[in-house]
GROMACS .gro file of C-alpha atoms in nm:
model
  398
    1UNK     CA    1  10.510  12.233  11.461
    2UNK     CA    2  10.185  12.068  11.354
    3UNK     CA    3  10.237  11.773  11.120
    4UNK     CA    4   9.958  11.599  10.930
    5UNK     CA    5  10.058  11.252  10.817
    6UNK     CA    6   9.838  11.061  10.571
    7UNK     CA    7   9.893  10.703  10.458
    8UNK     CA    8   9.696  10.438  10.276
    9UNK     CA    9   9.734  10.069  10.204
   10UNK     CA   10   9.800   9.771  10.426
   11UNK     CA   11   9.989   9.743  10.753
   12UNK     CA   12  10.325   9.777  10.576
   13UNK     CA   13  10.218  10.121  10.453
   14UNK     CA   14  10.093  10.232  10.795
   15UNK     CA   15  10.366  10.123  11.035
   16UNK     CA   16  10.644  10.345  10.888
   17UNK     CA   17  10.417  10.648  10.927
   18UNK     CA   18  10.346  10.549  11.287
   19UNK     CA   19  10.720  10.526  11.352
   20UNK     CA   20  10.761  10.876  11.208
   21UNK     CA   21  10.467  11.006  11.411
   22UNK     CA   22  10.613  10.872  11.735
   23UNK     CA   23  10.959  11.011  11.656
   24UNK     CA   24  10.816  11.355  11.574
   25UNK     CA   25  10.599  11.348  11.885
   26UNK     CA   26  10.903  11.269  12.097
   27UNK     CA   27  11.063  11.585  11.958
   28UNK     CA   28  10.769  11.792  12.081
   29UNK     CA   29  10.572  11.821  11.756
   30UNK     CA   30  10.194  11.790  11.738
   31UNK     CA   31  10.118  11.503  11.500
   32UNK     CA   32   9.795  11.364  11.362
   33UNK     CA   33   9.796  11.061  11.133
   34UNK     CA   34   9.516  10.973  10.891
   35UNK     CA   35   9.504  10.599  10.825
   36UNK     CA   36   9.287  10.336  10.654
   37UNK     CA   37   9.045  10.135  10.863
   38UNK     CA   38   9.146   9.800  11.013
   39UNK     CA   39   9.515   9.839  10.933
   40UNK     CA   40   9.619   9.608  11.217
   41UNK     CA   41   9.893   9.849  11.328
   42UNK     CA   42   9.927   9.956  11.692
   43UNK     CA   43   9.771  10.301  11.742
   44UNK     CA   44   9.865  10.331  12.111
   45UNK     CA   45   9.966  10.686  12.213
   46UNK     CA   46   9.892  10.822  11.864
   47UNK     CA   47   9.638  11.078  11.742
   48UNK     CA   48   9.475  10.901  11.447
   49UNK     CA   49   9.176  10.965  11.222
   50UNK     CA   50   9.013  10.741  10.962
   51UNK     CA   51   9.041  10.776  10.585
   52UNK     CA   52   8.720  10.572  10.553
   53UNK     CA   53   8.871  10.305  10.328
   54UNK     CA   54   8.926   9.946  10.438
   55UNK     CA   55   9.213   9.791  10.241
   56UNK     CA   56   9.191   9.476  10.455
   57UNK     CA   57   8.835   9.419  10.336
   58UNK     CA   58   8.931   9.479   9.974
   59UNK     CA   59   9.207   9.219   9.994
   60UNK     CA   60   8.979   8.976  10.177
   61UNK     CA   61   8.708   9.012   9.911
   62UNK     CA   62   8.923   8.988   9.597
   63UNK     CA   63   9.274   8.883   9.699
   64UNK     CA   64   9.554   9.024   9.486
   65UNK     CA   65   9.400   8.942   9.149
   66UNK     CA   66   9.427   9.223   8.889
   67UNK     CA   67   9.128   9.070   8.711
   68UNK     CA   68   8.912   9.098   9.021
   69UNK     CA   69   9.027   9.458   9.066
   70UNK     CA   70   8.934   9.537   8.706
   71UNK     CA   71   8.588   9.382   8.749
   72UNK     CA   72   8.512   9.582   9.061
   73UNK     CA   73   8.687   9.905   8.965
   74UNK     CA   74   8.369  10.106   8.905
   75UNK     CA   75   8.152   9.950   9.174
   76UNK     CA   76   8.399   9.904   9.462
   77UNK     CA   77   8.741  10.059   9.409
   78UNK     CA   78   8.642  10.395   9.259
   79UNK     CA   79   8.387  10.477   9.535
   80UNK     CA   80   8.632  10.363   9.805
   81UNK     CA   81   8.909  10.584   9.667
   82UNK     CA   82   8.663  10.871   9.645
   83UNK     CA   83   8.586  10.837  10.017
   84UNK     CA   84   8.958  10.826  10.098
   85UNK     CA   85   9.042  11.136   9.894
   86UNK     CA   86   8.756  11.337  10.044
   87UNK     CA   87   8.838  11.226  10.399
   88UNK     CA   88   9.200  11.333  10.349
   89UNK     CA   89   9.096  11.684  10.248
   90UNK     CA   90   8.855  11.712  10.541
   91UNK     CA   91   9.124  11.606  10.789
   92UNK     CA   92   9.382  11.847  10.649
   93UNK     CA   93   9.136  12.137  10.671
   94UNK     CA   94   9.026  12.045  11.024
   95UNK     CA   95   9.380  12.005  11.162
   96UNK     CA   96   9.532  12.310  10.987
   97UNK     CA   97   9.887  12.170  10.995
   98UNK     CA   98  10.216  12.342  10.921
   99UNK     CA   99  10.321  12.058  10.690
  100UNK     CA  100  10.144  11.771  10.513
  101UNK     CA  101  10.330  11.439  10.478
  102UNK     CA  102  10.158  11.194  10.246
  103UNK     CA  103  10.167  10.848  10.092
  104UNK     CA  104  10.136  10.845   9.709
  105UNK     CA  105   9.794  10.674   9.730
  106UNK     CA  106   9.652  10.983   9.904
  107UNK     CA  107   9.626  11.174   9.578
  108UNK     CA  108   9.431  11.466   9.723
  109UNK     CA  109   9.686  11.551   9.994
  110UNK     CA  110   9.941  11.752   9.789
  111UNK     CA  111   9.674  11.938   9.595
  112UNK     CA  112   9.486  12.026   9.914
  113UNK     CA  113   9.807  12.141  10.084
  114UNK     CA  114   9.896  12.361   9.789
  115UNK     CA  115   9.550  12.518   9.778
  116UNK     CA  116   9.575  12.590  10.152
  117UNK     CA  117   9.926  12.734  10.133
  118UNK     CA  118  10.084  12.446  10.328
  119UNK     CA  119  10.411  12.278  10.223
  120UNK     CA  120  10.382  11.907  10.151
  121UNK     CA  121  10.625  11.617  10.154
  122UNK     CA  122  10.586  11.297   9.955
  123UNK     CA  123  10.681  10.966  10.117
  124UNK     CA  124  10.773  10.688   9.877
  125UNK     CA  125  10.765  10.377  10.093
  126UNK     CA  126  10.862  10.212   9.765
  127UNK     CA  127  11.080  10.426   9.533
  128UNK     CA  128  10.835  10.399   9.243
  129UNK     CA  129  10.779  10.766   9.153
  130UNK     CA  130  11.123  10.926   9.135
  131UNK     CA  131  11.279  10.819   8.802
  132UNK     CA  132  11.634  10.692   8.783
  133UNK     CA  133  11.849  10.533   8.516
  134UNK     CA  134  11.988  10.284   8.768
  135UNK     CA  135  11.682  10.058   8.796
  136UNK     CA  136  11.331  10.038   8.651
  137UNK     CA  137  11.024  10.129   8.851
  138UNK     CA  138  10.982   9.871   9.129
  139UNK     CA  139  10.629   9.800   9.009
  140UNK     CA  140  10.757   9.698   8.664
  141UNK     CA  141  10.857   9.328   8.661
  142UNK     CA  142  11.189   9.372   8.481
  143UNK     CA  143  11.551   9.332   8.591
  144UNK     CA  144  11.657   9.637   8.392
  145UNK     CA  145  11.545   9.829   8.086
  146UNK     CA  146  11.885   9.989   8.041
  147UNK     CA  147  11.852  10.343   7.901
  148UNK     CA  148  11.472  10.314   7.918
  149UNK     CA  149  11.460  10.268   8.295
  150UNK     CA  150  11.350  10.628   8.355
  151UNK     CA  151  11.049  10.586   8.125
  152UNK     CA  152  10.918  10.295   8.332
  153UNK     CA  153  10.809  10.536   8.606
  154UNK     CA  154  10.543  10.706   8.391
  155UNK     CA  155  10.255  10.458   8.458
  156UNK     CA  156  10.278  10.494   8.836
  157UNK     CA  157  10.274  10.871   8.806
  158UNK     CA  158   9.955  10.858   8.597
  159UNK     CA  159   9.731  10.732   8.878
  160UNK     CA  160   9.582  11.078   8.919
  161UNK     CA  161   9.420  11.043   8.576
  162UNK     CA  162   9.233  10.728   8.681
  163UNK     CA  163   9.065  10.908   8.971
  164UNK     CA  164   9.042  11.263   8.838
  165UNK     CA  165   8.668  11.289   8.908
  166UNK     CA  166   8.710  11.170   9.266
  167UNK     CA  167   9.007  11.403   9.311
  168UNK     CA  168   8.812  11.701   9.186
  169UNK     CA  169   8.518  11.617   9.412
  170UNK     CA  170   8.755  11.604   9.709
  171UNK     CA  171   8.917  11.936   9.622
  172UNK     CA  172   8.573  12.097   9.590
  173UNK     CA  173   8.552  12.056   9.969
  174UNK     CA  174   8.828  12.312  10.018
  175UNK     CA  175   8.750  12.670  10.122
  176UNK     CA  176   8.832  12.928   9.853
  177UNK     CA  177   9.066  13.223   9.865
  178UNK     CA  178   9.405  13.103   9.991
  179UNK     CA  179   9.744  13.169   9.834
  180UNK     CA  180   9.899  12.848   9.699
  181UNK     CA  181  10.237  12.729   9.824
  182UNK     CA  182  10.515  12.599   9.604
  183UNK     CA  183  10.379  12.246   9.623
  184UNK     CA  184  10.567  11.937   9.731
  185UNK     CA  185  10.895  12.055   9.882
  186UNK     CA  186  11.072  11.723   9.936
  187UNK     CA  187  11.048  11.349   9.890
  188UNK     CA  188  11.136  11.112  10.172
  189UNK     CA  189  11.222  10.750  10.092
  190UNK     CA  190  11.228  10.535  10.409
  191UNK     CA  191  11.457  10.270  10.265
  192UNK     CA  192  11.791  10.155  10.400
  193UNK     CA  193  12.090  10.252  10.184
  194UNK     CA  194  12.242   9.920  10.290
  195UNK     CA  195  11.971   9.750  10.085
  196UNK     CA  196  11.927  10.004   9.807
  197UNK     CA  197  12.206  10.261   9.761
  198UNK     CA  198  12.091  10.609   9.660
  199UNK     CA  199  12.092  10.654   9.280
  200UNK     CA  200  12.329  10.928   9.165
  201UNK     CA  201  12.066  11.088   8.941
  202UNK     CA  202  11.800  11.152   9.206
  203UNK     CA  203  11.751  11.525   9.269
  204UNK     CA  204  11.879  11.679   9.591
  205UNK     CA  205  11.521  11.718   9.719
  206UNK     CA  206  11.488  11.338   9.738
  207UNK     CA  207  11.620  11.206  10.070
  208UNK     CA  208  11.698  10.839  10.127
  209UNK     CA  209  11.655  10.849  10.504
  210UNK     CA  210  11.701  10.490  10.611
  211UNK     CA  211  11.408  10.276  10.719
  212UNK     CA  212  11.145  10.410  10.959
  213UNK     CA  213  11.109  10.163  11.240
  214UNK     CA  214  10.966  10.220  11.584
  215UNK     CA  215  11.201  10.166  11.874
  216UNK     CA  216  11.165   9.795  11.969
  217UNK     CA  217  10.964   9.742  12.283
  218UNK     CA  218  11.001   9.442  12.509
  219UNK     CA  219  10.683   9.236  12.489
  220UNK     CA  220  10.558   8.945  12.689
  221UNK     CA  221  10.511   8.628  12.488
  222UNK     CA  222  10.301   8.333  12.591
  223UNK     CA  223  10.452   8.011  12.720
  224UNK     CA  224  10.381   7.814  12.402
  225UNK     CA  225  10.561   8.062  12.178
  226UNK     CA  226  10.847   8.102  12.426
  227UNK     CA  227  10.898   7.726  12.437
  228UNK     CA  228  10.895   7.709  12.056
  229UNK     CA  229  11.154   7.985  12.022
  230UNK     CA  230  11.378   7.801  12.270
  231UNK     CA  231  11.331   7.463  12.103
  232UNK     CA  232  11.594   7.481  11.829
  233UNK     CA  233  11.642   7.619  11.478
  234UNK     CA  234  11.329   7.728  11.295
  235UNK     CA  235  11.220   7.917  10.986
  236UNK     CA  236  10.960   8.194  11.006
  237UNK     CA  237  10.700   8.202  10.727
  238UNK     CA  238  10.443   8.475  10.671
  239UNK     CA  239  10.290   8.654  10.373
  240UNK     CA  240  10.116   8.942  10.550
  241UNK     CA  241   9.815   9.068  10.358
  242UNK     CA  242   9.878   8.855  10.048
  243UNK     CA  243   9.597   8.618   9.959
  244UNK     CA  244   9.607   8.423   9.632
  245UNK     CA  245   9.625   8.067   9.509
  246UNK     CA  246   9.596   7.756   9.724
  247UNK     CA  247   9.685   7.856  10.080
  248UNK     CA  248   9.669   7.496  10.212
  249UNK     CA  249   9.903   7.363   9.946
  250UNK     CA  250  10.141   7.648  10.017
  251UNK     CA  251  10.134   7.578  10.391
  252UNK     CA  252  10.212   7.209  10.339
  253UNK     CA  253  10.503   7.300  10.108
  254UNK     CA  254  10.649   7.536  10.370
  255UNK     CA  255  10.639   7.274  10.644
  256UNK     CA  256  10.790   7.004  10.421
  257UNK     CA  257  11.066   7.238  10.297
  258UNK     CA  258  11.156   7.329  10.656
  259UNK     CA  259  11.172   6.964  10.759
  260UNK     CA  260  11.399   6.874  10.467
  261UNK     CA  261  11.641   7.138  10.594
  262UNK     CA  262  11.628   7.018  10.954
  263UNK     CA  263  11.423   7.321  11.062
  264UNK     CA  264  11.102   7.369  11.254
  265UNK     CA  265  10.838   7.608  11.116
  266UNK     CA  266  10.678   7.912  11.279
  267UNK     CA  267  10.392   8.007  11.047
  268UNK     CA  268  10.200   8.337  11.055
  269UNK     CA  269   9.880   8.291  10.854
  270UNK     CA  270   9.818   8.667  10.817
  271UNK     CA  271   9.515   8.754  10.605
  272UNK     CA  272   9.487   8.405  10.462
  273UNK     CA  273   9.797   8.360  10.248
  274UNK     CA  274   9.901   8.044  10.435
  275UNK     CA  275   9.697   7.762  10.585
  276UNK     CA  276   9.870   7.463  10.741
  277UNK     CA  277   9.670   7.140  10.690
  278UNK     CA  278   9.610   6.930  11.000
  279UNK     CA  279   9.775   6.635  10.825
  280UNK     CA  280  10.119   6.803  10.832
  281UNK     CA  281  10.099   6.948  11.181
  282UNK     CA  282  10.340   6.825  11.446
  283UNK     CA  283  10.549   6.933  11.741
  284UNK     CA  284  10.789   7.105  11.501
  285UNK     CA  285  10.520   7.344  11.370
  286UNK     CA  286  10.359   7.640  11.544
  287UNK     CA  287  10.085   7.837  11.371
  288UNK     CA  288   9.977   8.188  11.470
  289UNK     CA  289   9.775   8.455  11.294
  290UNK     CA  290  10.059   8.700  11.352
  291UNK     CA  291  10.367   8.746  11.568
  292UNK     CA  292  10.579   9.046  11.662
  293UNK     CA  293  10.861   9.049  11.408
  294UNK     CA  294  11.114   9.208  11.638
  295UNK     CA  295  11.058   8.936  11.898
  296UNK     CA  296  11.084   8.631  11.673
  297UNK     CA  297  11.288   8.714  11.362
  298UNK     CA  298  11.626   8.755  11.539
  299UNK     CA  299  11.578   8.401  11.674
  300UNK     CA  300  11.498   8.247  11.331
  301UNK     CA  301  11.742   8.080  11.092
  302UNK     CA  302  11.568   8.238  10.791
  303UNK     CA  303  11.238   8.396  10.689
  304UNK     CA  304  11.006   8.301  10.403
  305UNK     CA  305  10.800   8.607  10.318
  306UNK     CA  306  10.625   8.797  10.038
  307UNK     CA  307  10.883   9.072   9.995
  308UNK     CA  308  10.681   9.372  10.108
  309UNK     CA  309  10.904   9.669  10.189
  310UNK     CA  310  10.824   9.660  10.561
  311UNK     CA  311  10.892   9.289  10.598
  312UNK     CA  312  11.208   9.315  10.386
  313UNK     CA  313  11.347   9.570  10.630
  314UNK     CA  314  11.230   9.379  10.938
  315UNK     CA  315  11.410   9.065  10.823
  316UNK     CA  316  11.721   9.260  10.721
  317UNK     CA  317  11.723   9.434  11.060
  318UNK     CA  318  11.704   9.094  11.229
  319UNK     CA  319  12.018   8.987  11.045
  320UNK     CA  320  11.880   8.668  10.888
  321UNK     CA  321  11.845   8.553  10.525
  322UNK     CA  322  11.524   8.597  10.326
  323UNK     CA  323  11.346   8.358  10.094
  324UNK     CA  324  11.113   8.590   9.907
  325UNK     CA  325  10.790   8.456   9.756
  326UNK     CA  326  10.661   8.759   9.561
  327UNK     CA  327  10.295   8.801   9.468
  328UNK     CA  328  10.246   9.147   9.314
  329UNK     CA  329  10.370   9.502   9.265
  330UNK     CA  330  10.712   9.582   9.414
  331UNK     CA  331  10.768   9.243   9.575
  332UNK     CA  332  10.971   9.092   9.286
  333UNK     CA  333  11.186   9.407   9.296
  334UNK     CA  334  11.269   9.364   9.665
  335UNK     CA  335  11.336   8.994   9.615
  336UNK     CA  336  11.587   9.080   9.343
  337UNK     CA  337  11.745   9.351   9.562
  338UNK     CA  338  11.799   9.106   9.848
  339UNK     CA  339  11.945   8.847   9.612
  340UNK     CA  340  12.189   9.099   9.463
  341UNK     CA  341  12.298   9.203   9.813
  342UNK     CA  342  12.370   8.843   9.911
  343UNK     CA  343  12.082   8.835  10.160
  344UNK     CA  344  11.882   8.556  10.003
  345UNK     CA  345  11.847   8.321   9.706
  346UNK     CA  346  11.660   8.398   9.387
  347UNK     CA  347  11.294   8.477   9.464
  348UNK     CA  348  11.038   8.195   9.426
  349UNK     CA  349  10.718   8.336   9.265
  350UNK     CA  350  10.410   8.226   9.455
  351UNK     CA  351  10.276   8.028   9.160
  352UNK     CA  352  10.596   7.820   9.163
  353UNK     CA  353  10.595   7.738   9.533
  354UNK     CA  354  10.645   7.368   9.597
  355UNK     CA  355  10.820   7.174   9.870
  356UNK     CA  356  11.108   7.119   9.627
  357UNK     CA  357  11.148   7.486   9.527
  358UNK     CA  358  11.130   7.612   9.884
  359UNK     CA  359  11.362   7.339  10.015
  360UNK     CA  360  11.625   7.438   9.757
  361UNK     CA  361  11.586   7.805   9.843
  362UNK     CA  362  11.620   7.739  10.216
  363UNK     CA  363  11.931   7.536  10.149
  364UNK     CA  364  12.082   7.821   9.947
  365UNK     CA  365  11.990   8.068  10.222
  366UNK     CA  366  12.246   7.907  10.454
  367UNK     CA  367  12.528   8.062  10.249
  368UNK     CA  368  12.376   8.408  10.308
  369UNK     CA  369  12.390   8.402  10.687
  370UNK     CA  370  12.720   8.586  10.732
  371UNK     CA  371  12.623   8.867  10.495
  372UNK     CA  372  12.277   8.888  10.650
  373UNK     CA  373  12.423   8.921  11.000
  374UNK     CA  374  12.664   9.192  10.884
  375UNK     CA  375  12.386   9.385  10.709
  376UNK     CA  376  12.160   9.351  11.012
  377UNK     CA  377  12.409   9.538  11.227
  378UNK     CA  378  12.425   9.822  10.976
  379UNK     CA  379  12.047   9.851  10.943
  380UNK     CA  380  11.998   9.848  11.320
  381UNK     CA  381  12.242  10.139  11.350
  382UNK     CA  382  12.025  10.360  11.126
  383UNK     CA  383  11.777  10.613  11.259
  384UNK     CA  384  11.569  10.695  10.955
  385UNK     CA  385  11.293  10.866  11.150
  386UNK     CA  386  11.541  11.114  11.302
  387UNK     CA  387  11.664  11.203  10.953
  388UNK     CA  388  11.306  11.246  10.831
  389UNK     CA  389  11.199  11.463  11.127
  390UNK     CA  390  11.504  11.682  11.064
  391UNK     CA  391  11.396  11.736  10.702
  392UNK     CA  392  11.042  11.824  10.810
  393UNK     CA  393  11.167  12.069  11.073
  394UNK     CA  394  11.372  12.240  10.804
  395UNK     CA  395  11.052  12.306  10.606
  396UNK     CA  396  10.877  12.491  10.885
  397UNK     CA  397  10.757  12.838  10.802
  398UNK     CA  398  10.693  13.003  10.467
   0.00000   0.00000   0.00000
């Protein structure tokens, strides 16, 4: 079976698709994955093609500011999305797959698949498109809208309207004269039911598979990092691709909060969300651009992170508490989910990060350790990619 996977966004959007690609490849399927440029994810052993859009550069240029995005919508974002949508269509046509599996940002993928007579499958890395009464859309910053929860999903589903010209231009690249298929046949949600139980009102075509994580590989770590991991209790801190506010002030607050709790600090600076000033450095602080989560998180006492879906699952899998510092989009949602599940304290919004607020949160995280360890065992027992590959195999043929 030939599977065309298409994803867009930052590393957290790419890595689940890579896990699925590797799992499908191990089952003998031919898989090609279309990805954004400079994702930072490991492409080893994978057949990948570029979607000609660099999300890393966009974040580097304008951070996570909605105002900056609004200012550059016509000059930067619209042309970039146009390139992505056209590249997606070109790759689908060239590969001629049996099934198209796509991220919601790749708006042209389902329409192209339908025009070519190919079944398609939507992947909601964040469950923001399938309405439910049980919680509002994860991109809406609200605890609950009660009976109006289902209506909160409408804005996210309207993205096609914002890029209708670019979408039409992409679809004009398709050859004419094919019989359309029935459209999107299923929705896969790579989220652990131990974090977010499946809502009762989701349709049967929506599958909560469990998280998609690649099989952990043993990796060599350098002597400095190995010595740090062996040196006593520490907190991991990293905000991935998030970049907003005063990164130096945030780095100093993290180090001070760790010290007040008797912890050392392993800091991953990522794309610039944290900078540790030289004045607060010491033998109890190690700074890296990035580290392999599966190698360091199980050794940590807790993790301070932005609450992206991928990091949320990595920390949960490691069996340690989370202190979520949300910046945008679905991150407040995941912070609230972890708090409700007893896996971390109330989230600390990035604008409210101080040494005092983080020190309190780290102190509260201690009471979450037993529940976090129990949940970690359950998440590690999941095999979400196997469930997803089984669904895709069931769609083979007309």
